[in-house]
PDB file of C-alpha atoms and ligand atoms in Angstrom:
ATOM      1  CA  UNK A   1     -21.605   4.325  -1.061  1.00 54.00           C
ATOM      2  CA  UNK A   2     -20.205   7.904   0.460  1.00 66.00           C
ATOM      3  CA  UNK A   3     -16.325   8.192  -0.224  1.00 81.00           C
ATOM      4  CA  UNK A   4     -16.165  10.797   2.342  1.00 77.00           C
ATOM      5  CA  UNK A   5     -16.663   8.497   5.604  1.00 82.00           C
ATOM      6  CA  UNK A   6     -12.927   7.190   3.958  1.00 95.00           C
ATOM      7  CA  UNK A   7      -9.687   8.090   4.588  1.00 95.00           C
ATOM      8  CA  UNK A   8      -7.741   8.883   1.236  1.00 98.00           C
ATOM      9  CA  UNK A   9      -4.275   7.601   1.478  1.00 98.00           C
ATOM     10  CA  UNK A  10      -1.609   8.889  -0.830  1.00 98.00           C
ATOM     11  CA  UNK A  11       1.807   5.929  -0.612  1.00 98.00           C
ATOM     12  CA  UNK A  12       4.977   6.245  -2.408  1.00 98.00           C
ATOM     13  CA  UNK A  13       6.608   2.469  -2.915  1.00 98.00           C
ATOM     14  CA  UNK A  14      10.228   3.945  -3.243  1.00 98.00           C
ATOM     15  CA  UNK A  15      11.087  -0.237  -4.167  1.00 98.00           C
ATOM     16  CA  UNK A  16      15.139  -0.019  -4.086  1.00 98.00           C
ATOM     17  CA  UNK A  17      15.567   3.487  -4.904  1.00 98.00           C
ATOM     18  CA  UNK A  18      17.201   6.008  -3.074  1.00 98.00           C
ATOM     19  CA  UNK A  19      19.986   6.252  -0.804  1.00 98.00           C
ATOM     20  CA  UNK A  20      20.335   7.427   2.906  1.00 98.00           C
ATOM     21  CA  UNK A  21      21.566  10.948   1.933  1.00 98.00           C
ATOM     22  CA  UNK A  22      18.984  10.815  -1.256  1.00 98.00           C
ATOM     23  CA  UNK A  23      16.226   9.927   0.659  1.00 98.00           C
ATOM     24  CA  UNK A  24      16.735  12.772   3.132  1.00 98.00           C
ATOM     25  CA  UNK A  25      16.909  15.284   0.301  1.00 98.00           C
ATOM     26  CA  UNK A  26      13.863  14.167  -1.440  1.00 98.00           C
ATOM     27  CA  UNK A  27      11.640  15.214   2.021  1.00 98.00           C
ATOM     28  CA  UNK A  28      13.308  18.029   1.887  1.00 98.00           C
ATOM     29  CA  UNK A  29      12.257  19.273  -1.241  1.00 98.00           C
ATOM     30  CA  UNK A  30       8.693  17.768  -1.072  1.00 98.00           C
ATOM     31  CA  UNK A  31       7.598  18.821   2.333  1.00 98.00           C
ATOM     32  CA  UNK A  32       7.347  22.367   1.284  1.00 98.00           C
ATOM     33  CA  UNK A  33       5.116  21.280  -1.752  1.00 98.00           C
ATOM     34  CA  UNK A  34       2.795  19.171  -0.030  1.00 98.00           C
ATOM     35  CA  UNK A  35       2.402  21.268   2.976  1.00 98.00           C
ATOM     36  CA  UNK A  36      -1.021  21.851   4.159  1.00 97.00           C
ATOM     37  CA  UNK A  37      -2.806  19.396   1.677  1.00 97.00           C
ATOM     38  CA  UNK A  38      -4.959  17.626   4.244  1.00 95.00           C
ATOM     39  CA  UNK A  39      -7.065  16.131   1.656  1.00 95.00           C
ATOM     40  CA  UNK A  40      -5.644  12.784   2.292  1.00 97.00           C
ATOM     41  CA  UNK A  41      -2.542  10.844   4.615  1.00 98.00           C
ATOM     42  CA  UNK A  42       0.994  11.167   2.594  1.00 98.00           C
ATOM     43  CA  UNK A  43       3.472   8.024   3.274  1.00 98.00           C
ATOM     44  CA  UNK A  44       6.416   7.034   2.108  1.00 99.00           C
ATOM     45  CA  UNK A  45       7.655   3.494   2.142  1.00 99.00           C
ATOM     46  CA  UNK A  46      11.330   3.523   1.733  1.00 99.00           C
ATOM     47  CA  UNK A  47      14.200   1.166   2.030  1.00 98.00           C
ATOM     48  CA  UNK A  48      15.167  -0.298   5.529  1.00 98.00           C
ATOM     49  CA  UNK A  49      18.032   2.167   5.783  1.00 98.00           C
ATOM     50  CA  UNK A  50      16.950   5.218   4.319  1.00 98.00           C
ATOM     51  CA  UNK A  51      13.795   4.850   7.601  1.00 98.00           C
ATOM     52  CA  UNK A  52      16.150   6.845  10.052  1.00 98.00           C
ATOM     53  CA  UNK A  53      16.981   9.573   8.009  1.00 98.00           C
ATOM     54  CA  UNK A  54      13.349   9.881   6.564  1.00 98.00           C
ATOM     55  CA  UNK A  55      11.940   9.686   9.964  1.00 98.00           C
ATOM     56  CA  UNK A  56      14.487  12.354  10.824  1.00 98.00           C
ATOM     57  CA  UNK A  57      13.309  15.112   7.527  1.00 98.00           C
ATOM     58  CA  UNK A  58       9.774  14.371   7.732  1.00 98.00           C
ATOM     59  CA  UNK A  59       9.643  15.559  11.533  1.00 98.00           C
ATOM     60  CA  UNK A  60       6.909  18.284  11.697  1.00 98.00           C
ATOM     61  CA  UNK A  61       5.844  17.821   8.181  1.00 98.00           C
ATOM     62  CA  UNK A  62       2.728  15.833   7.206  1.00 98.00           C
ATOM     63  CA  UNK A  63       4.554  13.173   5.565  1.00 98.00           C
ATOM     64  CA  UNK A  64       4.188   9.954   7.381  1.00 98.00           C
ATOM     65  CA  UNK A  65       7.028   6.978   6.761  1.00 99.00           C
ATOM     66  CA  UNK A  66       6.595   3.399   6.148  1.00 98.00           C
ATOM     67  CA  UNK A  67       8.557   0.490   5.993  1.00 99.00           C
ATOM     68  CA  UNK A  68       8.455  -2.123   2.705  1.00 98.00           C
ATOM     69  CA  UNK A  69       7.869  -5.397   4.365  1.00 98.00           C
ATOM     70  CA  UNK A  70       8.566  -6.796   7.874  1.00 98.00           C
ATOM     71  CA  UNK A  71       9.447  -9.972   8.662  1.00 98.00           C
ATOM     72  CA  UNK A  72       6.473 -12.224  10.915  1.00 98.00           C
ATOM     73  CA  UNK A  73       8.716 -13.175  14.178  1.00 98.00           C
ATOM     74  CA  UNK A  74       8.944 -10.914  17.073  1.00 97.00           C
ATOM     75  CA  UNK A  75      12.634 -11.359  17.037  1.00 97.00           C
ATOM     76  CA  UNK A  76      15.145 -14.237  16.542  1.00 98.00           C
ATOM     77  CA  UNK A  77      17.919 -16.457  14.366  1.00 98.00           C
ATOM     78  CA  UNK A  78      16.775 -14.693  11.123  1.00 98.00           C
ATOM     79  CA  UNK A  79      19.416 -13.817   9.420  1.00 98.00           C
ATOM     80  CA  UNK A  80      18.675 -10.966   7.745  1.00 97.00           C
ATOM     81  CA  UNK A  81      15.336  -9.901   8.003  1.00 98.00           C
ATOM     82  CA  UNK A  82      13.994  -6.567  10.108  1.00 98.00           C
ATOM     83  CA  UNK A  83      11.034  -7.156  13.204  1.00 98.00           C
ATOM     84  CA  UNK A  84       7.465  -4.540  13.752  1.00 98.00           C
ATOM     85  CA  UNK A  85       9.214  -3.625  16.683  1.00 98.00           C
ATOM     86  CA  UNK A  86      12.529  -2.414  15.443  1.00 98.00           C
ATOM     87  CA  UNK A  87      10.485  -0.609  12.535  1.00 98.00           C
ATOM     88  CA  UNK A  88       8.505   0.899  15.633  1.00 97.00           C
ATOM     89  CA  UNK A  89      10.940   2.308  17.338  1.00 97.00           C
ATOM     90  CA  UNK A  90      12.760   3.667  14.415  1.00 98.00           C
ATOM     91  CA  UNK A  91       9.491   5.649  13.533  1.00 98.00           C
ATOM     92  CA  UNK A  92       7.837   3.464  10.743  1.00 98.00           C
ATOM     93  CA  UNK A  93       4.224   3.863  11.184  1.00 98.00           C
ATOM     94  CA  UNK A  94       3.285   2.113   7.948  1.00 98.00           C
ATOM     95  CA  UNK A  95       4.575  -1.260   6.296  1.00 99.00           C
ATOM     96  CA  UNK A  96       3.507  -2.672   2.886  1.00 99.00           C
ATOM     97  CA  UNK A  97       3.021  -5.964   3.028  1.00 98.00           C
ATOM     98  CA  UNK A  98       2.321  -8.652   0.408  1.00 98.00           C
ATOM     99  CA  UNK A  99       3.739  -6.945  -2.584  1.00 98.00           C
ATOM    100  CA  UNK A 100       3.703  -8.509  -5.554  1.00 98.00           C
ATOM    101  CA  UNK A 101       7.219  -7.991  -6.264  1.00 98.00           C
ATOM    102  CA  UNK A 102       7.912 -10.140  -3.259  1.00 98.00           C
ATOM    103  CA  UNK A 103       5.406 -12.810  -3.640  1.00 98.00           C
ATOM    104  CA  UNK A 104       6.652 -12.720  -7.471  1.00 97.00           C
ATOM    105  CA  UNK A 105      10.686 -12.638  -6.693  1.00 97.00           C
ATOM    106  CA  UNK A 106      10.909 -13.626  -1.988  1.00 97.00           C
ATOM    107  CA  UNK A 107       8.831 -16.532  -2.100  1.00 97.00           C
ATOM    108  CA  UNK A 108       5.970 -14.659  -0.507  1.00 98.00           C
ATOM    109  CA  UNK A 109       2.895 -16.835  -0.426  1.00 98.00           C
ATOM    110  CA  UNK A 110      -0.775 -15.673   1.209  1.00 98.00           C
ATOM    111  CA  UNK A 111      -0.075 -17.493   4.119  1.00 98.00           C
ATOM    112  CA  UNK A 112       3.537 -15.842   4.699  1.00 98.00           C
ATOM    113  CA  UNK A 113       1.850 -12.545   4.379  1.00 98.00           C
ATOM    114  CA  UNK A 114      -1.227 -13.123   6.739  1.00 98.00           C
ATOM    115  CA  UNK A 115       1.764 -14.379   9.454  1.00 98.00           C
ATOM    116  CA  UNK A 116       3.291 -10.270   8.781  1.00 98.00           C
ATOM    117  CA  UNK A 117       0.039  -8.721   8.824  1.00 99.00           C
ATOM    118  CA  UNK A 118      -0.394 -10.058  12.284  1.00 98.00           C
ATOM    119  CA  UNK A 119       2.966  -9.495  13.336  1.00 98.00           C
ATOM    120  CA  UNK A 120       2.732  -5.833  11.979  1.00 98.00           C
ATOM    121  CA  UNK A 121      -0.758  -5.308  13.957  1.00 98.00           C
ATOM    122  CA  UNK A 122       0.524  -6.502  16.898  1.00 98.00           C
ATOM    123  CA  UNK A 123       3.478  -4.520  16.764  1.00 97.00           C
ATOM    124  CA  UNK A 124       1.681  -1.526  16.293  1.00 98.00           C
ATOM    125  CA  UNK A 125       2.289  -0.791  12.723  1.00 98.00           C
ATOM    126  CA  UNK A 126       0.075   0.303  10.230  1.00 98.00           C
ATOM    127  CA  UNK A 127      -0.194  -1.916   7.127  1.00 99.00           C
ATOM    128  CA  UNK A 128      -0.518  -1.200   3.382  1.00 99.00           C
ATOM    129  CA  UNK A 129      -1.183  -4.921   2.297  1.00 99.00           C
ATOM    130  CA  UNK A 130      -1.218  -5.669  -1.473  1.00 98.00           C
ATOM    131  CA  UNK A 131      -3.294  -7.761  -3.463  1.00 98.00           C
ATOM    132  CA  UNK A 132      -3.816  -8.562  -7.233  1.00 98.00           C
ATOM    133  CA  UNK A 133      -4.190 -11.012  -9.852  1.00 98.00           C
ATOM    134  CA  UNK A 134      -1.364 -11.677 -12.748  1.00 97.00           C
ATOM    135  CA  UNK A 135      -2.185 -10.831 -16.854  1.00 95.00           C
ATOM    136  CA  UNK A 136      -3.093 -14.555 -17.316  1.00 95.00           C
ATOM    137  CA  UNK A 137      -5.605 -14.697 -14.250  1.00 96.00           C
ATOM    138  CA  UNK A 138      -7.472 -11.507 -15.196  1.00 96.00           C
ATOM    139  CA  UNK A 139      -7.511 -13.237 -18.817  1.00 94.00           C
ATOM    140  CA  UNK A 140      -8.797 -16.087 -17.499  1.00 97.00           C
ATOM    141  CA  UNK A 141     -11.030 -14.491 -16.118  1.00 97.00           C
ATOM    142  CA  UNK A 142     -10.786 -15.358 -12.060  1.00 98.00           C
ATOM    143  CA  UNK A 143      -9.397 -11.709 -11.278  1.00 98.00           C
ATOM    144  CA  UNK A 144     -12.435 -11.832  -8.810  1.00 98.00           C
ATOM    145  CA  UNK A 145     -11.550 -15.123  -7.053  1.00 98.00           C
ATOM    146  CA  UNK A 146      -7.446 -14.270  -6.802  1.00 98.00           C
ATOM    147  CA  UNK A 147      -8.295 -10.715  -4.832  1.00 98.00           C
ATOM    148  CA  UNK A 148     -10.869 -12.246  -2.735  1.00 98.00           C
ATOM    149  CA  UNK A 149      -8.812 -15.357  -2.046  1.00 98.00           C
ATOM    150  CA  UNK A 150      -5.227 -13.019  -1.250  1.00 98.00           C
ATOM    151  CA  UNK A 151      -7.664 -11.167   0.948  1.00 98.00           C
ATOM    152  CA  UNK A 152      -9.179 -13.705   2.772  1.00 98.00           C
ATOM    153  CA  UNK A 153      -6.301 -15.229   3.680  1.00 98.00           C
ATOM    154  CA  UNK A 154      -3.976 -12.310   4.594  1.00 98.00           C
ATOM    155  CA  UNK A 155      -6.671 -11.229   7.264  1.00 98.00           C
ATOM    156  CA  UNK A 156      -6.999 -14.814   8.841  1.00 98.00           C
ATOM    157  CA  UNK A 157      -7.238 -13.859  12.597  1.00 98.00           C
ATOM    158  CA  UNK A 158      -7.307 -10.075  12.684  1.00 98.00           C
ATOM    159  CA  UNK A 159      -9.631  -8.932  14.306  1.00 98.00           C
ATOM    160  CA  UNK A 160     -12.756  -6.040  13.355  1.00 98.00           C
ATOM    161  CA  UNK A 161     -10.544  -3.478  15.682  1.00 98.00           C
ATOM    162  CA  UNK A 162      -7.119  -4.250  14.475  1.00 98.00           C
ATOM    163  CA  UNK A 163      -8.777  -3.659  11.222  1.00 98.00           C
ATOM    164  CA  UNK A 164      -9.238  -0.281  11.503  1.00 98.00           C
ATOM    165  CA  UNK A 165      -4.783  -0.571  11.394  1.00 98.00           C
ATOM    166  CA  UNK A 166      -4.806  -1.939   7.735  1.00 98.00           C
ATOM    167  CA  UNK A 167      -5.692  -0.415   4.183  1.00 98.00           C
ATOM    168  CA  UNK A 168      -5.341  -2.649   1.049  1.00 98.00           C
ATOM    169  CA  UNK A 169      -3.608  -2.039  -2.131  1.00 98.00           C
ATOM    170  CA  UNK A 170      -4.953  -2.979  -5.283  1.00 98.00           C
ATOM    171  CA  UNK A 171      -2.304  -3.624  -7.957  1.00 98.00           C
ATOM    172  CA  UNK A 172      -2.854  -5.715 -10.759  1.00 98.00           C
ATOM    173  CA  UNK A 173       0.686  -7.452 -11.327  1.00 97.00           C
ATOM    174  CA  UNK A 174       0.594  -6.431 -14.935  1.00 95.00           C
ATOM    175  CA  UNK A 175       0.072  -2.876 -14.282  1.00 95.00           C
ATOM    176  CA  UNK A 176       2.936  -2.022 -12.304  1.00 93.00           C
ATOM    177  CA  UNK A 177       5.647  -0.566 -13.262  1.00 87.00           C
ATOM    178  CA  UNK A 178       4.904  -1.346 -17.148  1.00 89.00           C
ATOM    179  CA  UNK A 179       3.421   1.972 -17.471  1.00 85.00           C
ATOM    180  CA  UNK A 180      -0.219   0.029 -18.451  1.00 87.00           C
ATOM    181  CA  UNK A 181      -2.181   1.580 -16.503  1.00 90.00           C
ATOM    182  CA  UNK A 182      -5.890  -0.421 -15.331  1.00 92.00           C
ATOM    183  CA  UNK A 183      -8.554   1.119 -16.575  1.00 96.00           C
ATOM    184  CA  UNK A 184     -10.473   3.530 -13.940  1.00 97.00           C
ATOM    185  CA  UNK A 185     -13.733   1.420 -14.389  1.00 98.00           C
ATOM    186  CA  UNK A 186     -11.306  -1.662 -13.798  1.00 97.00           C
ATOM    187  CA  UNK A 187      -9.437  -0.330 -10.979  1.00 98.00           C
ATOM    188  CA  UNK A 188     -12.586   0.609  -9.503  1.00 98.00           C
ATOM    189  CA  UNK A 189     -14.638  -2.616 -10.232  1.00 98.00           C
ATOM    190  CA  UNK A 190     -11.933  -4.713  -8.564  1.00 98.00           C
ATOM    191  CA  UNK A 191     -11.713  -2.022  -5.139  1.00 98.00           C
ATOM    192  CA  UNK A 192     -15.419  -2.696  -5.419  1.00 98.00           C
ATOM    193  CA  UNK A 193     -15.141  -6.703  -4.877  1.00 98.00           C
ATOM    194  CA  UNK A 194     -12.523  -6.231  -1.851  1.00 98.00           C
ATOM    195  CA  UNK A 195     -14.933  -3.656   0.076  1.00 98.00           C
ATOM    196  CA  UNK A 196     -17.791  -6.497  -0.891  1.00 98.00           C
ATOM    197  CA  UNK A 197     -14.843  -9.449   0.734  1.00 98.00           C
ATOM    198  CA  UNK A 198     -14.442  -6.858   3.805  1.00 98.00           C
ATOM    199  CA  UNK A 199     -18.423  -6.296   4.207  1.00 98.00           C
ATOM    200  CA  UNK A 200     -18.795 -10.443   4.372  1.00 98.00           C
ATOM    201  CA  UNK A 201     -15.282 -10.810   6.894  1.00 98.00           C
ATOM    202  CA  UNK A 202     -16.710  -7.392   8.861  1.00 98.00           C
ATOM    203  CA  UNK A 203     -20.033  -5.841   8.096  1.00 98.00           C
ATOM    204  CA  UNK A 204     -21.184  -3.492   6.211  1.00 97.00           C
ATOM    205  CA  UNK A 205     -20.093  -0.512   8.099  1.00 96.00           C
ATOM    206  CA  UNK A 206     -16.677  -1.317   8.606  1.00 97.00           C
ATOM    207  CA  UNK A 207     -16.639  -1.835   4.539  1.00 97.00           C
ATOM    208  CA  UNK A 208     -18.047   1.705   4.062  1.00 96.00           C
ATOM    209  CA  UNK A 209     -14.982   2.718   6.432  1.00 97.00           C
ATOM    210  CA  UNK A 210     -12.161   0.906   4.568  1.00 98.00           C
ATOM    211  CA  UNK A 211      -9.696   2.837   2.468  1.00 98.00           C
ATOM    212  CA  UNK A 212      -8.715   0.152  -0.284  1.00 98.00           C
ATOM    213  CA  UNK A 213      -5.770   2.460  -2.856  1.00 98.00           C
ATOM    214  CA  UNK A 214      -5.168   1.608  -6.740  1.00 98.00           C
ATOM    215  CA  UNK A 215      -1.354   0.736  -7.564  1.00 97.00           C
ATOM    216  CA  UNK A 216       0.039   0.509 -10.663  1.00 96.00           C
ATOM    217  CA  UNK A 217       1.662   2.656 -13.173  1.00 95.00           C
ATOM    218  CA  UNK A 218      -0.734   5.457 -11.395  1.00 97.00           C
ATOM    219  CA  UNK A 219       1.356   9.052 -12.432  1.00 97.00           C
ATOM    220  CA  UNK A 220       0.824  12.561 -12.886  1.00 97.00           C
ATOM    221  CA  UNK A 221      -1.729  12.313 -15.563  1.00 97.00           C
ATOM    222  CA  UNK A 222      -4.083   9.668 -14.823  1.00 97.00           C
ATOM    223  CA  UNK A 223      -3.965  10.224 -10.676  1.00 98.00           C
ATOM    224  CA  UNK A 224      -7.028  12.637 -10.888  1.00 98.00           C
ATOM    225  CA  UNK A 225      -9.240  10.053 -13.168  1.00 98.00           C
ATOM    226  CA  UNK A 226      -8.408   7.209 -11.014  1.00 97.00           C
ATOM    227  CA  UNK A 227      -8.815   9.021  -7.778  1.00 97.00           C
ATOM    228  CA  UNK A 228     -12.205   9.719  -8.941  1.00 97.00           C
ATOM    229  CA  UNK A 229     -13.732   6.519  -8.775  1.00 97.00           C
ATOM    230  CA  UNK A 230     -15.656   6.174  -5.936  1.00 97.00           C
ATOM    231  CA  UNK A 231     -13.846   2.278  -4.356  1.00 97.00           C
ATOM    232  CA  UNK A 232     -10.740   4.206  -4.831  1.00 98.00           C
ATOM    233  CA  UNK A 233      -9.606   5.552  -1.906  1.00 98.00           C
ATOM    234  CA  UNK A 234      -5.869   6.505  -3.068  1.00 98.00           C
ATOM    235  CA  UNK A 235      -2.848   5.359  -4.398  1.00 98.00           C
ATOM    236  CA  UNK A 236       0.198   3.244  -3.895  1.00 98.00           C
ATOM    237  CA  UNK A 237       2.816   4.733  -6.369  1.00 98.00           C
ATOM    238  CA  UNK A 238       6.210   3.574  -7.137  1.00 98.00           C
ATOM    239  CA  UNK A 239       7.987   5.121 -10.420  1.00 97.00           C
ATOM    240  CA  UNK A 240       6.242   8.565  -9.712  1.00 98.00           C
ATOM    241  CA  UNK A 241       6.884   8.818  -6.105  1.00 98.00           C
ATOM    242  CA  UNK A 242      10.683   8.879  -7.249  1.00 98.00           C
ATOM    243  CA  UNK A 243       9.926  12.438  -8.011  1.00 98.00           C
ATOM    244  CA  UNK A 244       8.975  15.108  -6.019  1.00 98.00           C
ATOM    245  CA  UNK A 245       6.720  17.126  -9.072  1.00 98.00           C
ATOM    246  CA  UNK A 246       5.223  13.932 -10.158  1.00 98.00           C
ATOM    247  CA  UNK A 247       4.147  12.280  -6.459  1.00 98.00           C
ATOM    248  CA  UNK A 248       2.910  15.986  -5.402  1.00 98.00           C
ATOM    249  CA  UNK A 249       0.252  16.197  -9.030  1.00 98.00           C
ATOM    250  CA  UNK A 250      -0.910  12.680  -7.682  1.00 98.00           C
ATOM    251  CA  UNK A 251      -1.269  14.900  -3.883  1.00 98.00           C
ATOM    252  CA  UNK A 252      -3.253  17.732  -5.306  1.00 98.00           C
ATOM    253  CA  UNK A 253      -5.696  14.998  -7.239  1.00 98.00           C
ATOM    254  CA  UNK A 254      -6.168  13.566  -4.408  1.00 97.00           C
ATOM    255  CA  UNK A 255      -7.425  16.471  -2.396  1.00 95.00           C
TER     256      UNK A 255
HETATM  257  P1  PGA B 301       4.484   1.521 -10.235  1.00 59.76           P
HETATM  258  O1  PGA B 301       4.575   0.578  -8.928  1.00 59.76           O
HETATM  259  O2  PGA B 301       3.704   2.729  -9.827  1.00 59.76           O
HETATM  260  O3  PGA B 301       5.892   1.820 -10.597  1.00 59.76           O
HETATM  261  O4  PGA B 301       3.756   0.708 -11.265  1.00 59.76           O
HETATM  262  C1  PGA B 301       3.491   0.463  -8.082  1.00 59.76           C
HETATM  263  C2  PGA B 301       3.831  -0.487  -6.970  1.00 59.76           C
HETATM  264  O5  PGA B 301       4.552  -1.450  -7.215  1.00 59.76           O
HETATM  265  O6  PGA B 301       3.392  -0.298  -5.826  1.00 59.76           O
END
C-alpha cells in the first residue's frame, strides 16, 4: 500500500453557511494562507449561489470550487433543482454527492445518487460521493456491508475511466457534525474496505490510485492523526471549513 501514488484531497462542506458577499470574503482571506501548499487539491463546496462569486475570488489561487449536490437530469420540468451542466459552466469542478444529510433529510436513496454520479460524470464534473453507515449499523455491527453496499450501488455503470473523475467520502453519520470524532484506526479500517470494494469493481491498480477522504467532526486538532493513516487520503470538513485558521491547520496536516 504506497499513499504517495494518491492524490490527497482537502474539501470544505460549507452545508448552508455563508452568504454571496460572505463567501467571497472567506477566499479572500484564505487564499493568502493556503498559497503554495501543493501537498494536496483544496475545494470548497459551497451553496448554489455563493458558486459565482467563489468561482470569481478563487481565480488564480489554488482553491478549486465545488458544488453540494446536482440534480440527475440533463435539464427539464424540475422545479427547483440545479443540472452538471449549469454547475459547469458556472465553474464548479467538484460536486458532493450522496451526503448523508440528504439521504437522511431529501429522500436521497443509493439508487438516486448512482443516477447523479452519472449525470455529474457525464457532465464533466468531478464528484466527492459520500458514504457511511448510521450509530445503530456500526453497532450492529454491518458497518462493512452498508459502505460496500452505498458503494456498489452509487458506481452502477461508471466506467474504470470515468473513475479516475470520482473520490469517495467516508463519513460515519454519527460522526458528523457531533464533534465525535471516528477513531483514526476506525476511519482508516473502513477507507480500507472501500479501496478493497474498488479493487473487486476495478482492479487492483486503480484501488492503489483512489483517493477515498475521512469526514466527520475532522478539525484543527485531530486533522494531522487522521491524515496519517495510510486509506486516508484527506478530508471532507464541514464545521471547520467555516473558518479560515481552522480549514488551513487541516491544509498544513495534510501536506
Ligand atoms: P462536520 O461535517 O465536519 O461538521 O462533522 C462533515 C460533513 O458533513 O461533510
Amino acid at each position: 500500500m504506497n499513499k504517495s501514488t494518491r492524490k490527497t484531497v482537502i474539501a470544505g462542506n460549507w452545508k448552508m453557511n455563508m452568504t454571496p458577499s460572505a463567501a467571497k470574503a472567506f477566499i479572500t482571506e484564505l487564499a493568502p494562507m493556503v498559497a503554495g501548499k501543493d501537498g494536496c487539491d483544496i475545494v470548497l463546496c459551497v451553496p448554489f449561489v455563493d458558486i459565482a462569486p467563489a468561482v470569481e475570488a478563487a481565480k488564480g489561487t489554488n482553491i478549486k470550487i465545488g458544488a453540494e449536490n446536482v440534480h440527475f437530469a440533463k435539464s427539464g420540468a424540475y422545479t427547483g433543482e440545479i443540472s452538471a451542466d449549469m454547475l459547469n459552466e458556472v465553474g464548479a469542478e467538484y460536486v458532493v454527492i450522496g451526503h448523508s444529510e440528504r439521504r437522511q433529510y431529501f429522500g436521497e436513496t443509493n439508487e438516486t445518487v448512482n443516477k447523479r454520479v452519472l449525470a455529474a460524470l457525464a457532465g464533466g464534473l468531478k464528484v466527492i460521493l459520500c458514504v457511511g453507515e448510521l450509530l445503530g449499523e456500526r453497532e450492529q455491527g454491518i458497518t462493512e456491508e452498508i459502505v460496500s453496499l452505498q458503494t456498489k450501488i452509487a458506481l452502477q455503470g461508471v466506467t474504470a475511466e470515468q473513475l479516475k473523475n470520482v473520490i469517495i467520502a467516508y463519513e460515519p453519520v454519527w460522526a458528523i457534525g457531533t464533534g465525535k470524532t471516528a477513531t483514526p484506526e476506525q476511519a482508516d479500517e473502513v477507507c480500507g474496505i472501500i479501496r478493497g470494494v474498488i479493487a473487486k469493481l476495478y482492479g487492483a491498480e486503480a484501488s492503489e490510485a483512489f483517493t477515498i477522504q475521512y469526514g466527520g467532526s475532522m478539525n484543527a486538532k485531530n486533522a494531522a492523526e487522521l491524515l496519517s493513516k495510510v486509506n486516508v487520503d484527506g478530508g471532507l470538513i464541514g464545521g471547520a471549513s467555516l473558518k479560515t485558521a481552522d480549514f488551513t491547520t487541516i491544509v498544513n496536516a495534510a501536506q
